[in-house]
Short mmCIF file of C-alpha atoms in Angstrom, two decimals:
data_model
loop_
_atom_site.label_atom_id
_atom_site.label_comp_id
_atom_site.label_asym_id
_atom_site.label_seq_id
_atom_site.Cartn_x
_atom_site.Cartn_y
_atom_site.Cartn_z
CA MET A 1 16.74 48.46 11.94
CA ALA A 2 16.75 44.92 10.48
CA ARG A 3 13.74 43.20 8.67
CA ASN A 4 12.34 40.18 9.53
CA ASP A 5 12.44 38.29 6.69
CA ASP A 6 11.99 34.29 7.13
CA GLY A 7 11.75 33.77 3.23
CA MET A 8 13.92 31.09 1.35
CA TYR A 9 16.23 32.67 -1.52
CA HIS A 10 16.67 30.59 -4.87
CA ASN A 11 18.02 32.65 -7.50
CA PHE A 12 18.09 31.83 -10.98
CA ARG A 13 19.65 33.56 -14.67
CA LEU A 14 17.99 33.00 -17.64
CA SER A 15 20.49 33.74 -20.86
CA ARG A 16 20.07 35.71 -23.93
CA ARG A 17 20.95 33.32 -26.15
CA ASN A 18 18.90 30.18 -25.37
CA PRO A 19 15.34 30.54 -26.87
CA ILE A 20 13.30 28.72 -24.27
CA HIS A 21 15.45 31.18 -21.30
CA ILE A 22 14.19 33.94 -23.93
CA ARG A 23 10.32 33.16 -23.78
CA ILE A 24 10.26 32.29 -20.06
CA ASN A 25 12.17 35.97 -19.81
CA GLU A 26 9.26 37.03 -21.87
CA ILE A 27 5.74 35.51 -20.06
CA LEU A 28 7.63 37.13 -16.84
CA SER A 29 8.18 40.52 -17.90
CA ASP A 30 4.45 40.38 -19.61
CA LEU A 31 2.96 38.81 -16.29
CA ASN A 32 -0.97 39.62 -16.05
CA LYS A 33 -0.55 40.65 -12.66
CA ASP A 34 -4.51 40.17 -12.34
CA VAL A 35 -4.40 36.50 -12.49
CA TYR A 36 -0.78 36.04 -10.46
CA ARG A 37 -0.20 38.13 -7.36
CA SER A 38 3.36 37.98 -8.11
CA LYS A 39 6.35 36.54 -9.99
CA ASN A 40 7.69 34.58 -7.52
CA GLN A 41 3.89 32.87 -7.07
CA PHE A 42 3.55 32.19 -11.08
CA ILE A 43 7.48 30.06 -10.35
CA ALA A 44 6.94 28.44 -7.36
CA ASP A 45 2.98 27.31 -9.14
CA ALA A 46 4.90 26.70 -11.94
CA LEU A 47 7.23 24.32 -9.94
CA GLU A 48 4.02 22.58 -7.67
CA TYR A 49 2.52 22.02 -10.43
CA TYR A 50 5.61 20.42 -11.94
CA ILE A 51 6.29 18.13 -9.06
CA ASN A 52 3.01 16.93 -8.89
CA ALA A 53 3.33 15.48 -12.45
CA LEU A 54 6.19 13.93 -11.83
CA GLU A 55 5.20 11.96 -8.49
CA ASN A 56 6.76 9.06 -9.29
CA ASP A 57 10.03 10.27 -10.02
CA THR A 58 13.36 10.28 -8.29
CA MET A 59 13.91 13.76 -8.24
CA THR A 60 15.73 14.90 -4.88
CA ASN A 61 18.29 12.61 -3.60
CA SER A 62 16.21 11.32 -0.43
CA GLU A 63 13.72 10.12 -3.67
CA ASN A 64 16.02 7.90 -5.13
CA ILE A 65 17.50 7.20 -2.09
CA LYS A 66 14.59 5.19 -0.57
CA LYS A 67 13.83 3.11 -4.52
CA GLN A 68 17.46 1.82 -3.65
CA LYS A 69 16.47 0.49 -0.36
CA MET A 70 12.90 -0.95 -2.01
CA ASN A 71 14.69 -2.37 -5.12
CA THR A 72 17.50 -4.33 -3.17
CA TYR A 73 17.36 -8.16 -2.80
CA VAL A 74 15.47 -10.37 -0.39
CA THR A 75 17.58 -13.05 1.41
CA LYS A 76 16.31 -16.64 2.43
CA GLY A 77 16.12 -15.80 5.96
CA GLU A 78 14.01 -12.76 5.20
CA LEU A 79 11.88 -14.64 2.50
CA GLU A 80 11.82 -17.87 5.33
CA LEU A 81 10.32 -15.45 8.00
CA LEU A 82 8.35 -13.87 5.45
CA LYS A 83 6.87 -17.41 5.36
CA GLU A 84 6.99 -18.59 8.19
CA ASN A 85 4.40 -15.33 9.30
CA ILE A 86 1.86 -15.88 6.85
CA LYS A 87 1.75 -20.04 7.93
CA ASN A 88 1.44 -18.77 11.46
CA GLU A 89 -1.53 -16.18 10.46
CA VAL A 90 -3.15 -18.87 8.09
CA VAL A 91 -2.92 -21.08 11.06
CA LYS A 92 -4.87 -18.72 13.41
CA GLU A 93 -7.20 -17.71 10.18
CA VAL A 94 -7.82 -21.51 10.69
CA GLN A 95 -8.19 -22.03 13.94
CA LYS A 96 -10.49 -19.27 14.64
CA GLU A 97 -13.06 -20.54 11.75
CA MET A 98 -12.82 -24.21 13.31
CA ILE A 99 -13.98 -23.39 16.44
CA SER A 100 -16.52 -20.84 14.89
CA ILE A 101 -17.69 -23.99 12.47
CA LEU A 102 -17.50 -26.39 15.77
CA GLY A 103 -19.81 -24.40 18.36
CA ASN A 104 -22.09 -23.42 14.91
CA PHE A 105 -22.85 -26.65 14.94
CA SER A 106 -22.57 -27.91 18.55
CA GLY A 107 -24.69 -25.44 18.71
CA ASN A 108 -27.01 -26.77 16.75
CA MET A 109 -27.01 -29.78 17.42
CA ALA A 110 -28.29 -28.63 20.92
CA LYS A 111 -31.00 -27.29 19.27
CA GLY A 112 -31.62 -31.09 17.38
CA ILE A 113 -31.52 -28.76 13.87
CA VAL A 114 -28.72 -30.82 12.76
CA ALA A 115 -30.62 -34.33 12.73
CA ASP A 116 -32.92 -33.88 10.28
CA ASN A 117 -29.72 -32.95 7.98
CA LEU A 118 -27.92 -35.94 8.80
CA LYS A 119 -30.16 -38.02 7.30
CA THR A 120 -30.43 -36.38 3.99
CA ILE A 121 -26.12 -36.89 4.12
CA ASP A 122 -25.10 -39.42 1.62
CA LYS A 123 -21.91 -41.58 3.42
CA ASP A 124 -20.79 -42.93 -0.50
CA ASN A 125 -20.03 -39.07 -1.58
CA ASP A 126 -19.03 -37.76 1.74
CA ASP A 127 -15.02 -36.74 0.58
CA LEU A 128 -14.11 -35.40 4.25
CA ASN A 129 -12.04 -38.70 4.93
CA GLU A 130 -9.99 -38.26 1.53
CA ASN A 131 -8.27 -35.11 2.89
CA THR A 132 -5.08 -35.83 4.85
CA THR A 133 -4.81 -32.35 5.67
CA LEU A 134 -8.30 -31.71 6.59
CA LEU A 135 -8.26 -34.64 8.53
CA GLY A 136 -4.94 -33.84 10.54
CA LEU A 137 -6.25 -30.33 11.59
CA ALA A 138 -9.68 -32.39 13.27
CA GLU A 139 -7.05 -34.82 15.24
CA MET A 140 -5.47 -31.43 16.63
CA TRP A 141 -8.53 -29.90 17.48
CA GLY A 142 -9.62 -33.14 18.94
CA GLU A 143 -6.80 -33.39 20.92
#
């Protein structure tokens, strides 16, 4: 009868002439079974530790392809599209803030709170008329 084996097999060879391989063989041969269940588990743990240590490195082909895609140049069209998207988001946020400010201002005017504060504003120090961007946005809201 055939065994139901769901293992994945990877064989490797250690050379008797390479000092690093000799040391690895000595460690694997004299492995403490109380600490490590098997040689396979020891090797798997060692590989996992090594892979985690090199997390940002490109060890596999798929990681290398991902890194190359991330390092591609941006075209002028893509840059313009990105600028347009950012501009649209900023305009939406400014519109939301303006609605909120106008709502608070009109609500406070209805309560009579702003009337007292308007007396303290000095017309000479008001630099809102100098800011053309703010005036343009305010005129846009008035239309």
